PDB file of C-alpha atoms in Angstrom:
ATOM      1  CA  UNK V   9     167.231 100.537 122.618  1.00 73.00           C
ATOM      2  CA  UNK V  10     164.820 100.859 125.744  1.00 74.00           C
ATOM      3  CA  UNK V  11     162.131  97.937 126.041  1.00 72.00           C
ATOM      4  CA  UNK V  12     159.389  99.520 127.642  1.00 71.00           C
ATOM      5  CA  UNK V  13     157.736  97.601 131.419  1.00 78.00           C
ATOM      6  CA  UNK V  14     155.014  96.539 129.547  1.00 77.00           C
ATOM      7  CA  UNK V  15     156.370  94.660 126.567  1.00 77.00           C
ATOM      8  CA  UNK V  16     159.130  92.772 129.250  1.00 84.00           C
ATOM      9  CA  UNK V  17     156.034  91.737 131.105  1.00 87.00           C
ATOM     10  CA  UNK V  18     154.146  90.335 128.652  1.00 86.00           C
ATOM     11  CA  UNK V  19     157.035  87.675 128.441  1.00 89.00           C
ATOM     12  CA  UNK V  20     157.425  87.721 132.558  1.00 90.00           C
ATOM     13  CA  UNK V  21     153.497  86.410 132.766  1.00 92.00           C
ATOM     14  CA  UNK V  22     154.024  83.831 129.654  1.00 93.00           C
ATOM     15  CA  UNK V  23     156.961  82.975 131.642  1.00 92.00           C
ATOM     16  CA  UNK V  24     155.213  82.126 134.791  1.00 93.00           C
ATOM     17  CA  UNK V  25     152.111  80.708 133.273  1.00 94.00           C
ATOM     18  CA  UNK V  26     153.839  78.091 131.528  1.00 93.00           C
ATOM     19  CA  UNK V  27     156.307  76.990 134.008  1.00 92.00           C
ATOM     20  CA  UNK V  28     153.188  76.507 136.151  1.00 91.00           C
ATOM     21  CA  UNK V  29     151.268  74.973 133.262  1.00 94.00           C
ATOM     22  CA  UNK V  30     153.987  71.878 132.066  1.00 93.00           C
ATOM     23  CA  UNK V  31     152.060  70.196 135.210  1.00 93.00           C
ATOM     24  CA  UNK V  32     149.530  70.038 133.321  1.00 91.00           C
ATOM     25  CA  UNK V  33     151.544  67.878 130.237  1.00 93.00           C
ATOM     26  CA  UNK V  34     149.816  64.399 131.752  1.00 96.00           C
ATOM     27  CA  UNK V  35     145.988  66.060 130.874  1.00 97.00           C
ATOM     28  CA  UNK V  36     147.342  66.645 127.133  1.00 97.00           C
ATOM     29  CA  UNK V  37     149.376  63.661 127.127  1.00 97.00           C
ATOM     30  CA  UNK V  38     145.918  61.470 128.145  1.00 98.00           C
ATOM     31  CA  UNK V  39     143.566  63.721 125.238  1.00 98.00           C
ATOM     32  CA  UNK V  40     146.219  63.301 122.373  1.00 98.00           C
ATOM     33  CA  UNK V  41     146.101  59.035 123.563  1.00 98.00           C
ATOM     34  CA  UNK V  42     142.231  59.135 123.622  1.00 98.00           C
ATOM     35  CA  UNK V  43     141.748  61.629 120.133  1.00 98.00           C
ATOM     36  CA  UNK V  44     144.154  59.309 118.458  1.00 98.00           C
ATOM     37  CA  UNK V  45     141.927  55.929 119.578  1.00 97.00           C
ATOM     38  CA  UNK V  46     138.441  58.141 118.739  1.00 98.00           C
ATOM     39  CA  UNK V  47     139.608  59.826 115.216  1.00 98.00           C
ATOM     40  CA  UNK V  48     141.318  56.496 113.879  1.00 97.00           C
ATOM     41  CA  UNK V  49     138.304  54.331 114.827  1.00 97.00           C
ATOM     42  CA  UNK V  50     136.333  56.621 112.309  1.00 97.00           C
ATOM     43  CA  UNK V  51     134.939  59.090 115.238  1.00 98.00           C
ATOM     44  CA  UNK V  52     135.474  63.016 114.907  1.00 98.00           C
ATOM     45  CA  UNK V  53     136.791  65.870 116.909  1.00 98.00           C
ATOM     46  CA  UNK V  54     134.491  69.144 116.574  1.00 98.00           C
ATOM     47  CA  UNK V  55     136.110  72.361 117.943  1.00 98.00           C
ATOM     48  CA  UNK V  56     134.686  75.629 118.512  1.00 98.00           C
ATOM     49  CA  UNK V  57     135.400  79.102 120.246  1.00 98.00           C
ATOM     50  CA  UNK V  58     134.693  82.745 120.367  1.00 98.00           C
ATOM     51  CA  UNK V  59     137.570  85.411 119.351  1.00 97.00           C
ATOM     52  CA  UNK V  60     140.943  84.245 119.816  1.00 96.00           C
ATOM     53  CA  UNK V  61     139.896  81.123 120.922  1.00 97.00           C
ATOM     54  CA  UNK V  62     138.249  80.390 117.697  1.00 98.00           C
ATOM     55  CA  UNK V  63     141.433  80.844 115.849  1.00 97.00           C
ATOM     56  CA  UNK V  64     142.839  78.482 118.380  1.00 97.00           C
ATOM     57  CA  UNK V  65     140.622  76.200 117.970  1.00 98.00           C
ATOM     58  CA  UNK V  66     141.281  76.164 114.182  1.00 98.00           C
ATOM     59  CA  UNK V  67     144.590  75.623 114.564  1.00 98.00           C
ATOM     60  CA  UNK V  68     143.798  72.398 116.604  1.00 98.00           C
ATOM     61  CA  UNK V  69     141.807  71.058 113.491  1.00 98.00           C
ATOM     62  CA  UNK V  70     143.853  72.015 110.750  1.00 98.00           C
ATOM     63  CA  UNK V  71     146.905  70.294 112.051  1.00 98.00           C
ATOM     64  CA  UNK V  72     144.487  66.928 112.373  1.00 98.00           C
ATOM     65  CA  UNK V  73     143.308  67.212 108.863  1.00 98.00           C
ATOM     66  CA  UNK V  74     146.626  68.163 107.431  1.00 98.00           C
ATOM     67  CA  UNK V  75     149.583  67.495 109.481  1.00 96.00           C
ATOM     68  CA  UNK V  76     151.743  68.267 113.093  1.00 97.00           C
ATOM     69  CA  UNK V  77     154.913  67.421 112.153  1.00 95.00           C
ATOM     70  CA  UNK V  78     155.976  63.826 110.150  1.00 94.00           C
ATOM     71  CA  UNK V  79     153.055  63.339 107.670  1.00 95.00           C
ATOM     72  CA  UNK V  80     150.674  60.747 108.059  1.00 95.00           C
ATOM     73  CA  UNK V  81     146.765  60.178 107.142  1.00 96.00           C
ATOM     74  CA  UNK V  82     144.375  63.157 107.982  1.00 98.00           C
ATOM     75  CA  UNK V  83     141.543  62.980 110.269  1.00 98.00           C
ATOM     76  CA  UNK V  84     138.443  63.973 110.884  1.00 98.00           C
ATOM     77  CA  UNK V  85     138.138  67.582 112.524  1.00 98.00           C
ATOM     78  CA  UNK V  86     135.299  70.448 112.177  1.00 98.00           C
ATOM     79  CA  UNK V  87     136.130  73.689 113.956  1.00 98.00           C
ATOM     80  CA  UNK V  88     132.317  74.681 113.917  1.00 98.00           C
ATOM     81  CA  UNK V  89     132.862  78.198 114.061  1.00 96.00           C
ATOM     82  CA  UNK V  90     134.669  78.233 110.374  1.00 96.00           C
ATOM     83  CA  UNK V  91     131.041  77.581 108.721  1.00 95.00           C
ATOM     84  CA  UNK V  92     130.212  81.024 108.014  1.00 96.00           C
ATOM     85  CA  UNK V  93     126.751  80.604 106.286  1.00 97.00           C
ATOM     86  CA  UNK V  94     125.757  77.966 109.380  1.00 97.00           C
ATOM     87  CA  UNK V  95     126.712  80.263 111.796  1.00 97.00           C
ATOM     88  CA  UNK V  96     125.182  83.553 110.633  1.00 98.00           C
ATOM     89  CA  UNK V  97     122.086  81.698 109.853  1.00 98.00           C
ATOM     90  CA  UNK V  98     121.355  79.922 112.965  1.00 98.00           C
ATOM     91  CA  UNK V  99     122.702  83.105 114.518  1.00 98.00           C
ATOM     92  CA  UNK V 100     119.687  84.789 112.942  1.00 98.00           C
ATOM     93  CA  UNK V 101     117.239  81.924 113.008  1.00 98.00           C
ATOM     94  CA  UNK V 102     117.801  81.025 116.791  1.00 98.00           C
ATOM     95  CA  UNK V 103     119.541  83.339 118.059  1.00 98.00           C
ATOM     96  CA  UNK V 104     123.888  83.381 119.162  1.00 97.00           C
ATOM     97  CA  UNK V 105     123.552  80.863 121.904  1.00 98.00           C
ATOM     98  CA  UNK V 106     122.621  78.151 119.513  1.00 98.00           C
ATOM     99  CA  UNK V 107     125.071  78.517 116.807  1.00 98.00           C
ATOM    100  CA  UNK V 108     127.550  75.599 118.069  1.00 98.00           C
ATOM    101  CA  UNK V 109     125.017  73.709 120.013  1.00 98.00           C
ATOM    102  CA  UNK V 110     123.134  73.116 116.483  1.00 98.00           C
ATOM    103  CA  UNK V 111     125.867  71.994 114.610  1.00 98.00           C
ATOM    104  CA  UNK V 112     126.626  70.095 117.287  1.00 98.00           C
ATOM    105  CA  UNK V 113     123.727  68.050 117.112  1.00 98.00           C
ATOM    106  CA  UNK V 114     124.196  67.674 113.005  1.00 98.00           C
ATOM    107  CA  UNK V 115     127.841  66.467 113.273  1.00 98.00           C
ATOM    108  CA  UNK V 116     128.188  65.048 116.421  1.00 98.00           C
ATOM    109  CA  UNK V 117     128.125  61.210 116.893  1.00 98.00           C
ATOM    110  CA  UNK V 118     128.091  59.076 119.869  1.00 98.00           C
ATOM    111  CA  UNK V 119     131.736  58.359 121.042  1.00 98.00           C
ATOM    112  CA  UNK V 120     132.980  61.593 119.395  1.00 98.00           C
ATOM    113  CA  UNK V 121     134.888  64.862 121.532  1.00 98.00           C
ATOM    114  CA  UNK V 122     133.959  68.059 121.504  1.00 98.00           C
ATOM    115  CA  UNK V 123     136.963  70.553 122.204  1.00 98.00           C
ATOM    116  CA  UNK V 124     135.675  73.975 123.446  1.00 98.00           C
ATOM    117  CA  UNK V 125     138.094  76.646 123.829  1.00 98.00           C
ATOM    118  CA  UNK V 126     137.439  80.094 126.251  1.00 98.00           C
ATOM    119  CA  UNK V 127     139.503  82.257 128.270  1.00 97.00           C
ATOM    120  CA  UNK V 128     136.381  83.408 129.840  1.00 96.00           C
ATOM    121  CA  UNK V 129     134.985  80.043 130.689  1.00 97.00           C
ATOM    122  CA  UNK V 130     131.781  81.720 130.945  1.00 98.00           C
ATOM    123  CA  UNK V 131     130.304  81.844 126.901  1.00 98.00           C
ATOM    124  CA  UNK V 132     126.875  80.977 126.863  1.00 98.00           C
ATOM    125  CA  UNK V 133     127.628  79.724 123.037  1.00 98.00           C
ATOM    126  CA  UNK V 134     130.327  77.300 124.394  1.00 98.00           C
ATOM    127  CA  UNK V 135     128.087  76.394 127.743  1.00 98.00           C
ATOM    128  CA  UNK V 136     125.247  75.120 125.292  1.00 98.00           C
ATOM    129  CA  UNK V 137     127.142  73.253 122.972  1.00 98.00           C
ATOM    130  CA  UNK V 138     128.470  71.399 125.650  1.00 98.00           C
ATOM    131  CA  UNK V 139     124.573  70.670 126.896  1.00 98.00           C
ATOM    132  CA  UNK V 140     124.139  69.732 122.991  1.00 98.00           C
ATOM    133  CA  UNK V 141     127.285  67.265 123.159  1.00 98.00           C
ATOM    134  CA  UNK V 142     126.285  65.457 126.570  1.00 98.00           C
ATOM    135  CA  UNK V 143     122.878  64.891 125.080  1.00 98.00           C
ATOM    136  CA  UNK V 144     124.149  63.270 122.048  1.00 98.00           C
ATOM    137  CA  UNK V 145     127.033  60.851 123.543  1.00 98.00           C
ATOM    138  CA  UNK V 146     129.932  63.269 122.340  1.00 98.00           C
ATOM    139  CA  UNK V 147     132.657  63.915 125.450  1.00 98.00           C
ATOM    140  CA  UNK V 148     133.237  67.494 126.133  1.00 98.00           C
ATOM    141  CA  UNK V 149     137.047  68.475 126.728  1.00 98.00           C
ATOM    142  CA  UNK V 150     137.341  72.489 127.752  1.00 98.00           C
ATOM    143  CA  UNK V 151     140.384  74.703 127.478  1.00 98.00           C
ATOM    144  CA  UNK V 152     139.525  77.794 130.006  1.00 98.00           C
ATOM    145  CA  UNK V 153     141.350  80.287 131.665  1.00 97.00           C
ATOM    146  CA  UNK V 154     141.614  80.332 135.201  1.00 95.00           C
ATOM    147  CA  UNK V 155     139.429  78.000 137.616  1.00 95.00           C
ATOM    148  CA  UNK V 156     136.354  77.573 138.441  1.00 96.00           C
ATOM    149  CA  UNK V 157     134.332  78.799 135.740  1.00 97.00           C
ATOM    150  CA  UNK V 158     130.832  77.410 134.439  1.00 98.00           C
ATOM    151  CA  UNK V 159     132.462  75.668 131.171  1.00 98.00           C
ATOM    152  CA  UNK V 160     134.628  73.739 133.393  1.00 97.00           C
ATOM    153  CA  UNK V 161     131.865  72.488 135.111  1.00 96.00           C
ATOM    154  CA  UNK V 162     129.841  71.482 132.145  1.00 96.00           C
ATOM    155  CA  UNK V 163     132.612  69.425 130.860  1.00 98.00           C
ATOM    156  CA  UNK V 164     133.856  65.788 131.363  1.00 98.00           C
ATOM    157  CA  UNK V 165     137.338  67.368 131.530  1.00 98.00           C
ATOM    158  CA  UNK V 166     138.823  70.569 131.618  1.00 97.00           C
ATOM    159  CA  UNK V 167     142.159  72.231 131.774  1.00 97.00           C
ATOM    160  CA  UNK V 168     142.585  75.677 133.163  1.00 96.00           C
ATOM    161  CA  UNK V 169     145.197  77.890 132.375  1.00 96.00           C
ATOM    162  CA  UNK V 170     146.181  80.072 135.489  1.00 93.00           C
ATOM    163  CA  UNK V 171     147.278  83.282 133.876  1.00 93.00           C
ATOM    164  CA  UNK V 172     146.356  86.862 134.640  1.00 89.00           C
ATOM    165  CA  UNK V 173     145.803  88.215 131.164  1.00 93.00           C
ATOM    166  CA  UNK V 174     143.834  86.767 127.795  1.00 95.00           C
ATOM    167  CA  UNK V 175     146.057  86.804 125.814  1.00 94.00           C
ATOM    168  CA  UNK V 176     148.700  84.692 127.650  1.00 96.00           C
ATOM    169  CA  UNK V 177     145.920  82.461 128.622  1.00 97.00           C
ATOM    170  CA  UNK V 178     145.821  82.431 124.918  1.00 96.00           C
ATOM    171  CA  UNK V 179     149.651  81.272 124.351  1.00 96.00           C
ATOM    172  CA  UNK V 180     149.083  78.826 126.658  1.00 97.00           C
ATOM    173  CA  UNK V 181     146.361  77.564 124.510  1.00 97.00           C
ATOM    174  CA  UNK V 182     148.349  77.288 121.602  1.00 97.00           C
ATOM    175  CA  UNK V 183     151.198  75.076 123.661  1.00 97.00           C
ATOM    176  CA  UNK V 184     148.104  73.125 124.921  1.00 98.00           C
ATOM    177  CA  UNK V 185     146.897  72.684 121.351  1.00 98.00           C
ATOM    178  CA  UNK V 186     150.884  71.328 120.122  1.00 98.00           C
ATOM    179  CA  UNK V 187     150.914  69.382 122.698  1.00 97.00           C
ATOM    180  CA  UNK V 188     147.683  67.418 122.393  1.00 98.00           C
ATOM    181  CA  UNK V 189     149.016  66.588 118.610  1.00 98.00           C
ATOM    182  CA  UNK V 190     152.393  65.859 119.665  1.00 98.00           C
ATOM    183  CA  UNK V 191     151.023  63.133 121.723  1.00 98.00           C
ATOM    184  CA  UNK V 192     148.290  62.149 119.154  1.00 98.00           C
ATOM    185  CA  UNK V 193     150.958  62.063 116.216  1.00 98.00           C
ATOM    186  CA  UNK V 194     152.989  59.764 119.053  1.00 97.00           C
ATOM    187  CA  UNK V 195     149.781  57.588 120.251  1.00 97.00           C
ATOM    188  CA  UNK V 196     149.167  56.885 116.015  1.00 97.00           C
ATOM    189  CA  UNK V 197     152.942  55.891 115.889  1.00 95.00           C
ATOM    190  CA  UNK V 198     152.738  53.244 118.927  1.00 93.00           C
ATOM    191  CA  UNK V 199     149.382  51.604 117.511  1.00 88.00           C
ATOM    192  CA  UNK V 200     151.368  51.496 113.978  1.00 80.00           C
ATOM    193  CA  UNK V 201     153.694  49.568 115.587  1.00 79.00           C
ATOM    194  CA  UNK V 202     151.768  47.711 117.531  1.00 67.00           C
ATOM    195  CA  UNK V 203     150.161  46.477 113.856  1.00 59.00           C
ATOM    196  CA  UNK V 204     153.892  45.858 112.767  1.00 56.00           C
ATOM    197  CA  UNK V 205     155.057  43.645 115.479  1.00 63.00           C
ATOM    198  CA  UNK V 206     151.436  41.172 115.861  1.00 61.00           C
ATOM    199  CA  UNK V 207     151.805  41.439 111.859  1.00 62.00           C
ATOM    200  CA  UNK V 208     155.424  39.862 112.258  1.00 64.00           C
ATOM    201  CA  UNK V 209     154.645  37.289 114.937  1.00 61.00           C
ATOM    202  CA  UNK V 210     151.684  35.831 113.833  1.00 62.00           C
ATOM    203  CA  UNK V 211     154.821  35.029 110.184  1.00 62.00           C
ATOM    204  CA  UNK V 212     156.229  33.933 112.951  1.00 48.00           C
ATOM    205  CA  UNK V 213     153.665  31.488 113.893  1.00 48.00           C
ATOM    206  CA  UNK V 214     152.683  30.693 110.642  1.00 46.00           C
ATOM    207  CA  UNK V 215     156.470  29.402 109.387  1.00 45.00           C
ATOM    208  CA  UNK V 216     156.458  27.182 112.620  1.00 44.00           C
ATOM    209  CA  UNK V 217     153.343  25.963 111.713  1.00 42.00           C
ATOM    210  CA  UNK V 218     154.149  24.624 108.640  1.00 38.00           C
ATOM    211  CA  UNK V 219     157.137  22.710 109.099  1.00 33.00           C
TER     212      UNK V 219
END
């Protein structure tokens, strides 16, 4: 059976994009570490995007609130765009720009992270929700396609995906999204057993102390 040029490329550019994009493992590595710290200490992750990225971005929430892999307690996650009645109604009330930045300001809490996903980097929806997020204390993480782009520079952090077509920016999203909750699931696991060992040597203590 022939495979057409176009279909081979579409794996060729996923190809390149991601060998160039493992570099980017320590940036996941460091916002599954800090997620894990915010969403057990009773913050929240809000998530939002446009398209694709929206579906993305639900994917990142729903595997917080259910599961990654191994199960363990869920956590707190809101991918904004998923409220259907909020959305259309502050879409007609205020107008498109405002529909995450609103929400934003209802959910959002001081010490919480706001993930916003775009392949564009350029959504004026996205651009001010992160405005909203600053304002209110919550730390802005972006997911973009290639650099510079205004979303990366209305973030605290960003990672770009260098990639020449959407939808493999997209893929690279996804890994980007399993990767954050590979290292959340793994930051929970350390701080479990972190609990486990002080747990066993303050028995420790305690038996010496009684004799």
């Amino acid at each position: 059976m022939t495979v057409h040029p176009p279909v081979v490329l579409h794996c060729d550019e996923l190809q390149d994009a991601l060998g160039s994009f493992r570099a980017s493992a320590h940036i996941t590595q460091r916002w599954g570490d800090r997620l894990a710290a915010v969403l057990s200490g009773g913050g929240r992750l809000l998530a939002a995007g446009n398209g694709g990225s929206a579906a993305q971005a639900q994917h990142l929430t729903a595997e917080l609130v259910g599961r990654y892999r191994d199960d363990r307690p869920p956590f707190s996650a809101i991918a904004l765009h998923a409220d259907t009645s909020s959305t259309t109604a502050i879409a007609n009330d205020y107008g498109v720009d405002e529909v995450f930045a609103r929400q934003v300001r209802a959910h959002g809490r001081e010490g919480d992270v706001l993930m916003l996903l775009s392949t564009s980097g350029a959504s004026a929806n996205l651009l001010s929700a992160a405005d909203a997020a600053r304002a209110a204390g919550v730390r802005v993480w972006a997911l973009t396609g290639c650099a510079p782009n205004p979303l990366m520079a209305g973030s605290d952090e960003s990672l770009c995906v260098d990639a020449p077509s959407t939808a493999t920016v997209q893929e690279i999203h996804l890994v980007a999204v399993h990767m954050i909750c590979a290292a959340f699931d793994a930051a929970l696991d350390r701080g479990a057993q972190g609990v486990r060992g002080a747990r066993g040597a303050r028995g420790v203590r305690g038996k010496g102390t009684r004799r």
